């Protein structure tokens, strides 16, 4: 069975500071991993995805994540936070393929202070 | 850019009434998902379709929820009767693993409030 653990339900950073959102996964098969962002009363927008190619994945809005198999981690980072980054972030794992279902973490709410 | 269409965006209904949500996936996407997201939590799968067939509905409360995708394109999720605990965001997603540029794409969701 696959699972995702997001460490910290709420992270607060100052504008311009480093953003680090932590995610650890559990999977018995090589996983596909995603980070999604959700703004209030909106759907989910894909930030980036890992599909067994490069371990360092660059996404939209300056975010990136590194797949570390030895640590079973897929942490999301951004060098400099912007006020518009305030949202909920979900780490997601799937085994992929046409039968694959997305397993979501509980989410981390990011607040950005001016 | 191709999108997953959902309607309505917001729905308020009284408990014991029937309610229905509609989803139109990205053209050509064979796999369609309905997720429920309770406020403050991550989405959880209700039902997954591959073309017109149900692949996984193990978490769908079948005594009150039903889902169909008759022609393998758009889909409808129905709740009858609605209960207060059904208040949530209902998200539709579609995927195509023959085109990894898409992966999984979500619609904007339907926010249901049961009063």
PDB file of C-alpha atoms in Angstrom:
ATOM      1  CA  UNK A   1       0.000   0.000   0.000  1.00  0.00           C
ATOM      2  CA  UNK A   2       1.120   3.517  -0.694  1.00  0.00           C
ATOM      3  CA  UNK A   3       0.995   6.442   1.700  1.00  0.00           C
ATOM      4  CA  UNK A   4       2.233   9.987   2.060  1.00  0.00           C
ATOM      5  CA  UNK A   5       3.173  11.897   5.181  1.00  0.00           C
ATOM      6  CA  UNK A   6       3.470  15.655   5.143  1.00  0.00           C
ATOM      7  CA  UNK A   7       5.336  17.011   8.127  1.00  0.00           C
ATOM      8  CA  UNK A   8       3.710  20.122   9.490  1.00  0.00           C
ATOM      9  CA  UNK A   9       0.107  21.005   8.817  1.00  0.00           C
ATOM     10  CA  UNK A  10       0.968  24.700   8.881  1.00  0.00           C
ATOM     11  CA  UNK A  11       4.185  26.447   7.853  1.00  0.00           C
ATOM     12  CA  UNK A  12       4.754  30.178   8.173  1.00  0.00           C
ATOM     13  CA  UNK A  13       7.591  32.067   6.475  1.00  0.00           C
ATOM     14  CA  UNK A  14       8.470  35.680   5.838  1.00  0.00           C
ATOM     15  CA  UNK A  15       8.346  37.114   2.355  1.00  0.00           C
ATOM     16  CA  UNK A  16      11.688  36.469   0.671  1.00  0.00           C
ATOM     17  CA  UNK A  17      12.582  33.567   2.944  1.00  0.00           C
ATOM     18  CA  UNK A  18      13.174  29.966   1.921  1.00  0.00           C
ATOM     19  CA  UNK A  19      10.128  27.752   1.633  1.00  0.00           C
ATOM     20  CA  UNK A  20      10.565  24.095   2.637  1.00  0.00           C
ATOM     21  CA  UNK A  21       7.584  21.764   2.748  1.00  0.00           C
ATOM     22  CA  UNK A  22       8.386  18.218   3.770  1.00  0.00           C
ATOM     23  CA  UNK A  23       6.972  15.037   2.314  1.00  0.00           C
ATOM     24  CA  UNK A  24       7.833  11.398   2.926  1.00  0.00           C
ATOM     25  CA  UNK A  25       6.261   8.567   1.014  1.00  0.00           C
ATOM     26  CA  UNK A  26       5.813   4.852   1.350  1.00  0.00           C
ATOM     27  CA  UNK A  27       5.486   2.706  -1.732  1.00  0.00           C
ATOM     28  CA  UNK A  28       6.145  -0.914  -2.610  1.00  0.00           C
ATOM     29  CA  UNK A  29       6.623  -0.044  -6.264  1.00  0.00           C
ATOM     30  CA  UNK A  30       8.563   2.769  -7.922  1.00  0.00           C
ATOM     31  CA  UNK A  31       6.321   5.731  -7.301  1.00  0.00           C
ATOM     32  CA  UNK A  32       5.223   8.695  -9.270  1.00  0.00           C
ATOM     33  CA  UNK A  33       5.163  11.767  -7.024  1.00  0.00           C
ATOM     34  CA  UNK A  34       3.446  15.094  -7.387  1.00  0.00           C
ATOM     35  CA  UNK A  35       3.020  18.370  -5.580  1.00  0.00           C
ATOM     36  CA  UNK A  36      -0.276  20.175  -6.040  1.00  0.00           C
ATOM     37  CA  UNK A  37      -1.276  23.629  -4.811  1.00  0.00           C
ATOM     38  CA  UNK A  38      -4.792  24.647  -3.861  1.00  0.00           C
ATOM     39  CA  UNK A  39      -6.009  28.200  -3.353  1.00  0.00           C
ATOM     40  CA  UNK A  40      -9.220  28.771  -1.318  1.00  0.00           C
ATOM     41  CA  UNK A  41     -12.305  27.350  -3.005  1.00  0.00           C
ATOM     42  CA  UNK A  42     -10.291  26.331  -6.034  1.00  0.00           C
ATOM     43  CA  UNK A  43      -9.346  23.044  -7.607  1.00  0.00           C
ATOM     44  CA  UNK A  44      -5.869  21.563  -7.521  1.00  0.00           C
ATOM     45  CA  UNK A  45      -3.091  22.915  -9.703  1.00  0.00           C
ATOM     46  CA  UNK A  46      -0.070  20.805 -10.547  1.00  0.00           C
ATOM     47  CA  UNK A  47       3.197  22.342  -9.347  1.00  0.00           C
ATOM     48  CA  UNK A  48       5.560  19.596 -10.443  1.00  0.00           C
ATOM     49  CA  UNK A  49       5.857  15.854 -10.909  1.00  0.00           C
ATOM     50  CA  UNK A  50       8.464  13.128 -10.607  1.00  0.00           C
ATOM     51  CA  UNK A  51       8.080  10.296 -13.102  1.00  0.00           C
ATOM     52  CA  UNK A  52      11.402   8.448 -12.709  1.00  0.00           C
ATOM     53  CA  UNK A  53      13.416  10.760 -14.940  1.00  0.00           C
ATOM     54  CA  UNK A  54      15.583  13.434 -13.281  1.00  0.00           C
ATOM     55  CA  UNK A  55      15.555  13.339  -9.479  1.00  0.00           C
ATOM     56  CA  UNK A  56      15.549  17.143  -9.227  1.00  0.00           C
ATOM     57  CA  UNK A  57      12.298  18.374 -10.623  1.00  0.00           C
ATOM     58  CA  UNK A  58      11.555  21.972 -11.455  1.00  0.00           C
ATOM     59  CA  UNK A  59       8.005  23.193 -11.463  1.00  0.00           C
ATOM     60  CA  UNK A  60       5.997  26.320 -11.936  1.00  0.00           C
ATOM     61  CA  UNK A  61       6.299  29.536  -9.923  1.00  0.00           C
ATOM     62  CA  UNK A  62       9.918  28.848  -8.964  1.00  0.00           C
ATOM     63  CA  UNK A  63       9.237  25.672  -6.984  1.00  0.00           C
ATOM     64  CA  UNK A  64      11.345  22.546  -7.183  1.00  0.00           C
ATOM     65  CA  UNK A  65      11.519  19.191  -5.445  1.00  0.00           C
ATOM     66  CA  UNK A  66      14.144  16.497  -5.115  1.00  0.00           C
ATOM     67  CA  UNK A  67      13.349  12.793  -5.119  1.00  0.00           C
ATOM     68  CA  UNK A  68      15.560  10.975  -2.615  1.00  0.00           C
ATOM     69  CA  UNK A  69      14.947   7.269  -2.724  1.00  0.00           C
ATOM     70  CA  UNK A  70      17.265   6.537   0.224  1.00  0.00           C
ATOM     71  CA  UNK A  71      15.253   8.887   2.419  1.00  0.00           C
ATOM     72  CA  UNK A  72      11.872   8.174   0.768  1.00  0.00           C
ATOM     73  CA  UNK A  73      11.418  11.917   0.583  1.00  0.00           C
ATOM     74  CA  UNK A  74      10.156  14.421  -1.945  1.00  0.00           C
ATOM     75  CA  UNK A  75      10.473  17.797  -0.229  1.00  0.00           C
ATOM     76  CA  UNK A  76       9.249  20.960  -1.959  1.00  0.00           C
ATOM     77  CA  UNK A  77      11.382  24.094  -1.906  1.00  0.00           C
ATOM     78  CA  UNK A  78      11.391  27.638  -3.194  1.00  0.00           C
ATOM     79  CA  UNK A  79      14.343  29.975  -2.567  1.00  0.00           C
ATOM     80  CA  UNK A  80      12.314  33.115  -1.943  1.00  0.00           C
ATOM     81  CA  UNK A  81       8.687  33.167  -0.793  1.00  0.00           C
ATOM     82  CA  UNK A  82       6.188  35.541  -2.333  1.00  0.00           C
ATOM     83  CA  UNK A  83       2.901  36.640  -0.813  1.00  0.00           C
ATOM     84  CA  UNK A  84       1.077  34.918  -3.670  1.00  0.00           C
ATOM     85  CA  UNK A  85       2.526  31.565  -2.550  1.00  0.00           C
ATOM     86  CA  UNK A  86       0.157  31.465   0.427  1.00  0.00           C
ATOM     87  CA  UNK A  87      -2.005  28.398  -0.195  1.00  0.00           C
ATOM     88  CA  UNK A  88      -2.431  24.739   0.727  1.00  0.00           C
ATOM     89  CA  UNK A  89       0.090  22.296  -0.690  1.00  0.00           C
ATOM     90  CA  UNK A  90      -0.461  18.572  -1.165  1.00  0.00           C
ATOM     91  CA  UNK A  91       2.123  15.884  -1.726  1.00  0.00           C
ATOM     92  CA  UNK A  92       0.708  13.010  -3.743  1.00  0.00           C
ATOM     93  CA  UNK A  93       1.883   9.512  -4.652  1.00  0.00           C
ATOM     94  CA  UNK A  94       0.626   7.050  -7.209  1.00  0.00           C
ATOM     95  CA  UNK A  95       1.794   3.831  -8.761  1.00  0.00           C
ATOM     96  CA  UNK A  96       0.854   5.338 -12.069  1.00  0.00           C
ATOM     97  CA  UNK A  97      -0.603   3.850 -15.173  1.00  0.00           C
ATOM     98  CA  UNK A  98      -4.241   3.668 -16.184  1.00  0.00           C
ATOM     99  CA  UNK A  99      -5.127   1.913 -12.944  1.00  0.00           C
ATOM    100  CA  UNK A 100      -3.273   4.304 -10.696  1.00  0.00           C
ATOM    101  CA  UNK A 101      -5.110   6.243  -8.023  1.00  0.00           C
ATOM    102  CA  UNK A 102      -3.700   9.358  -6.363  1.00  0.00           C
ATOM    103  CA  UNK A 103      -2.970   9.081  -2.647  1.00  0.00           C
ATOM    104  CA  UNK A 104      -2.901  12.505  -1.012  1.00  0.00           C
ATOM    105  CA  UNK A 105      -1.101  13.747   2.055  1.00  0.00           C
ATOM    106  CA  UNK A 106      -3.108  15.741   4.572  1.00  0.00           C
ATOM    107  CA  UNK A 107      -1.758  18.994   3.201  1.00  0.00           C
ATOM    108  CA  UNK A 108       0.417  21.819   4.487  1.00  0.00           C
ATOM    109  CA  UNK A 109      -0.970  25.310   4.699  1.00  0.00           C
ATOM    110  CA  UNK A 110       1.687  27.874   3.827  1.00  0.00           C
ATOM    111  CA  UNK A 111       1.388  31.382   5.230  1.00  0.00           C
ATOM    112  CA  UNK A 112       3.651  34.190   4.037  1.00  0.00           C
ATOM    113  CA  UNK A 113       4.212  37.170   6.309  1.00  0.00           C
ATOM    114  CA  UNK A 114       5.093  40.583   4.851  1.00  0.00           C
TER     115      UNK A 114
ATOM    116  CA  UNK B   1      -4.739  24.769 -22.366  1.00  0.00           C
ATOM    117  CA  UNK B   2      -7.142  21.842 -22.002  1.00  0.00           C
ATOM    118  CA  UNK B   3      -9.244  21.805 -18.838  1.00  0.00           C
ATOM    119  CA  UNK B   4     -11.502  19.527 -16.862  1.00  0.00           C
ATOM    120  CA  UNK B   5     -14.919  21.177 -16.690  1.00  0.00           C
ATOM    121  CA  UNK B   6     -17.144  20.815 -13.632  1.00  0.00           C
ATOM    122  CA  UNK B   7     -20.553  22.219 -12.821  1.00  0.00           C
ATOM    123  CA  UNK B   8     -22.016  23.688 -10.783  1.00  0.00           C
ATOM    124  CA  UNK B   9     -19.248  25.546  -8.917  1.00  0.00           C
ATOM    125  CA  UNK B  10     -21.361  25.929  -5.817  1.00  0.00           C
ATOM    126  CA  UNK B  11     -24.439  24.053  -4.638  1.00  0.00           C
ATOM    127  CA  UNK B  12     -26.538  24.525  -1.524  1.00  0.00           C
ATOM    128  CA  UNK B  13     -29.121  21.864  -0.833  1.00  0.00           C
ATOM    129  CA  UNK B  14     -31.298  20.799   2.041  1.00  0.00           C
ATOM    130  CA  UNK B  15     -30.674  17.461   3.703  1.00  0.00           C
ATOM    131  CA  UNK B  16     -32.670  14.583   2.261  1.00  0.00           C
ATOM    132  CA  UNK B  17     -32.732  16.249  -1.168  1.00  0.00           C
ATOM    133  CA  UNK B  18     -31.042  14.873  -4.262  1.00  0.00           C
ATOM    134  CA  UNK B  19     -28.045  16.602  -5.816  1.00  0.00           C
ATOM    135  CA  UNK B  20     -25.972  15.932  -8.933  1.00  0.00           C
ATOM    136  CA  UNK B  21     -22.585  17.064 -10.167  1.00  0.00           C
ATOM    137  CA  UNK B  22     -21.250  16.945 -13.703  1.00  0.00           C
ATOM    138  CA  UNK B  23     -17.725  16.547 -15.034  1.00  0.00           C
ATOM    139  CA  UNK B  24     -16.317  16.735 -18.557  1.00  0.00           C
ATOM    140  CA  UNK B  25     -12.721  15.471 -18.698  1.00  0.00           C
ATOM    141  CA  UNK B  26      -9.982  16.478 -21.072  1.00  0.00           C
ATOM    142  CA  UNK B  27     -10.716  15.100 -24.505  1.00  0.00           C
ATOM    143  CA  UNK B  28      -9.143  11.687 -24.985  1.00  0.00           C
ATOM    144  CA  UNK B  29      -8.524  10.986 -21.319  1.00  0.00           C
ATOM    145  CA  UNK B  30      -9.762   7.487 -20.657  1.00  0.00           C
ATOM    146  CA  UNK B  31      -9.455   7.604 -16.872  1.00  0.00           C
ATOM    147  CA  UNK B  32     -11.773   9.777 -14.784  1.00  0.00           C
ATOM    148  CA  UNK B  33     -11.820  10.199 -11.015  1.00  0.00           C
ATOM    149  CA  UNK B  34     -14.202  11.698  -8.481  1.00  0.00           C
ATOM    150  CA  UNK B  35     -12.656  12.843  -5.215  1.00  0.00           C
ATOM    151  CA  UNK B  36     -14.244  14.270  -2.082  1.00  0.00           C
ATOM    152  CA  UNK B  37     -12.356  16.830  -0.050  1.00  0.00           C
ATOM    153  CA  UNK B  38     -13.643  17.671   3.402  1.00  0.00           C
ATOM    154  CA  UNK B  39     -12.555  21.093   4.665  1.00  0.00           C
ATOM    155  CA  UNK B  40      -9.024  20.967   6.038  1.00  0.00           C
ATOM    156  CA  UNK B  41      -8.214  17.540   4.619  1.00  0.00           C
ATOM    157  CA  UNK B  42      -6.715  16.063   1.495  1.00  0.00           C
ATOM    158  CA  UNK B  43      -8.948  14.686  -1.262  1.00  0.00           C
ATOM    159  CA  UNK B  44     -10.059  11.067  -1.041  1.00  0.00           C
ATOM    160  CA  UNK B  45     -11.093   8.924  -3.966  1.00  0.00           C
ATOM    161  CA  UNK B  46     -14.776   8.129  -4.338  1.00  0.00           C
ATOM    162  CA  UNK B  47     -14.778   6.409  -7.719  1.00  0.00           C
ATOM    163  CA  UNK B  48     -12.472   5.779 -10.664  1.00  0.00           C
ATOM    164  CA  UNK B  49     -13.578   5.049 -14.225  1.00  0.00           C
ATOM    165  CA  UNK B  50     -11.614   3.568 -17.091  1.00  0.00           C
ATOM    166  CA  UNK B  51     -13.649   4.529 -20.134  1.00  0.00           C
ATOM    167  CA  UNK B  52     -17.211   3.645 -19.099  1.00  0.00           C
ATOM    168  CA  UNK B  53     -16.238   0.975 -16.588  1.00  0.00           C
ATOM    169  CA  UNK B  54     -15.836   1.427 -12.844  1.00  0.00           C
ATOM    170  CA  UNK B  55     -12.312   0.481 -11.763  1.00  0.00           C
ATOM    171  CA  UNK B  56     -12.576   1.345  -8.076  1.00  0.00           C
ATOM    172  CA  UNK B  57     -15.624   2.400  -6.078  1.00  0.00           C
ATOM    173  CA  UNK B  58     -14.632   0.838  -2.796  1.00  0.00           C
ATOM    174  CA  UNK B  59     -14.906   4.162  -0.924  1.00  0.00           C
ATOM    175  CA  UNK B  60     -18.173   5.250  -2.517  1.00  0.00           C
ATOM    176  CA  UNK B  61     -21.104   5.160  -0.032  1.00  0.00           C
ATOM    177  CA  UNK B  62     -23.300   3.185  -2.361  1.00  0.00           C
ATOM    178  CA  UNK B  63     -26.434   3.490  -0.260  1.00  0.00           C
ATOM    179  CA  UNK B  64     -26.667   7.157  -1.241  1.00  0.00           C
ATOM    180  CA  UNK B  65     -24.020   7.888  -3.871  1.00  0.00           C
ATOM    181  CA  UNK B  66     -24.017   6.814  -7.504  1.00  0.00           C
ATOM    182  CA  UNK B  67     -21.733   7.626 -10.415  1.00  0.00           C
ATOM    183  CA  UNK B  68     -21.961   6.965 -14.097  1.00  0.00           C
ATOM    184  CA  UNK B  69     -19.972   7.557 -17.243  1.00  0.00           C
ATOM    185  CA  UNK B  70     -22.284   6.102 -19.830  1.00  0.00           C
ATOM    186  CA  UNK B  71     -20.399   6.875 -23.039  1.00  0.00           C
ATOM    187  CA  UNK B  72     -16.950   6.944 -21.523  1.00  0.00           C
ATOM    188  CA  UNK B  73     -16.705  10.698 -21.813  1.00  0.00           C
ATOM    189  CA  UNK B  74     -18.468  12.956 -19.296  1.00  0.00           C
ATOM    190  CA  UNK B  75     -19.612  11.757 -15.896  1.00  0.00           C
ATOM    191  CA  UNK B  76     -22.285  12.469 -13.295  1.00  0.00           C
ATOM    192  CA  UNK B  77     -22.033  11.965  -9.539  1.00  0.00           C
ATOM    193  CA  UNK B  78     -25.305  11.857  -7.633  1.00  0.00           C
ATOM    194  CA  UNK B  79     -26.169  11.957  -3.948  1.00  0.00           C
ATOM    195  CA  UNK B  80     -29.632  10.929  -2.775  1.00  0.00           C
ATOM    196  CA  UNK B  81     -30.531  11.723  -0.093  1.00  0.00           C
ATOM    197  CA  UNK B  82     -27.954  14.314   0.910  1.00  0.00           C
ATOM    198  CA  UNK B  83     -26.808  14.391   4.522  1.00  0.00           C
ATOM    199  CA  UNK B  84     -25.151  17.170   6.512  1.00  0.00           C
ATOM    200  CA  UNK B  85     -21.870  15.247   6.490  1.00  0.00           C
ATOM    201  CA  UNK B  86     -21.760  15.348   2.697  1.00  0.00           C
ATOM    202  CA  UNK B  87     -20.798  19.028   2.785  1.00  0.00           C
ATOM    203  CA  UNK B  88     -17.451  19.089   1.013  1.00  0.00           C
ATOM    204  CA  UNK B  89     -15.658  19.973  -2.194  1.00  0.00           C
ATOM    205  CA  UNK B  90     -16.189  17.404  -4.930  1.00  0.00           C
ATOM    206  CA  UNK B  91     -13.327  17.284  -7.380  1.00  0.00           C
ATOM    207  CA  UNK B  92     -13.161  15.596 -10.752  1.00  0.00           C
ATOM    208  CA  UNK B  93      -9.884  14.670 -12.404  1.00  0.00           C
ATOM    209  CA  UNK B  94      -8.827  12.939 -15.590  1.00  0.00           C
ATOM    210  CA  UNK B  95      -5.599  11.360 -16.692  1.00  0.00           C
ATOM    211  CA  UNK B  96      -3.798   9.973 -19.673  1.00  0.00           C
ATOM    212  CA  UNK B  97      -0.647   7.985 -19.191  1.00  0.00           C
ATOM    213  CA  UNK B  98       0.025   7.990 -22.896  1.00  0.00           C
ATOM    214  CA  UNK B  99       0.715  11.701 -22.571  1.00  0.00           C
ATOM    215  CA  UNK B 100       2.747  12.508 -19.485  1.00  0.00           C
ATOM    216  CA  UNK B 101       2.553  16.213 -20.192  1.00  0.00           C
ATOM    217  CA  UNK B 102      -0.889  15.979 -18.650  1.00  0.00           C
ATOM    218  CA  UNK B 103      -0.637  13.382 -15.936  1.00  0.00           C
ATOM    219  CA  UNK B 104      -3.598  14.138 -13.707  1.00  0.00           C
ATOM    220  CA  UNK B 105      -5.650  17.285 -14.291  1.00  0.00           C
ATOM    221  CA  UNK B 106      -8.254  18.520 -11.842  1.00  0.00           C
ATOM    222  CA  UNK B 107     -11.335  20.583 -12.394  1.00  0.00           C
ATOM    223  CA  UNK B 108     -12.210  23.585 -10.236  1.00  0.00           C
ATOM    224  CA  UNK B 109     -14.541  21.485  -8.120  1.00  0.00           C
ATOM    225  CA  UNK B 110     -18.094  21.763  -6.828  1.00  0.00           C
ATOM    226  CA  UNK B 111     -18.472  23.137  -3.307  1.00  0.00           C
ATOM    227  CA  UNK B 112     -21.507  21.415  -1.751  1.00  0.00           C
ATOM    228  CA  UNK B 113     -23.193  22.758   1.360  1.00  0.00           C
ATOM    229  CA  UNK B 114     -25.973  20.685   2.894  1.00  0.00           C
ATOM    230  CA  UNK B 115     -28.232  22.603   5.277  1.00  0.00           C
TER     231      UNK B 115
END
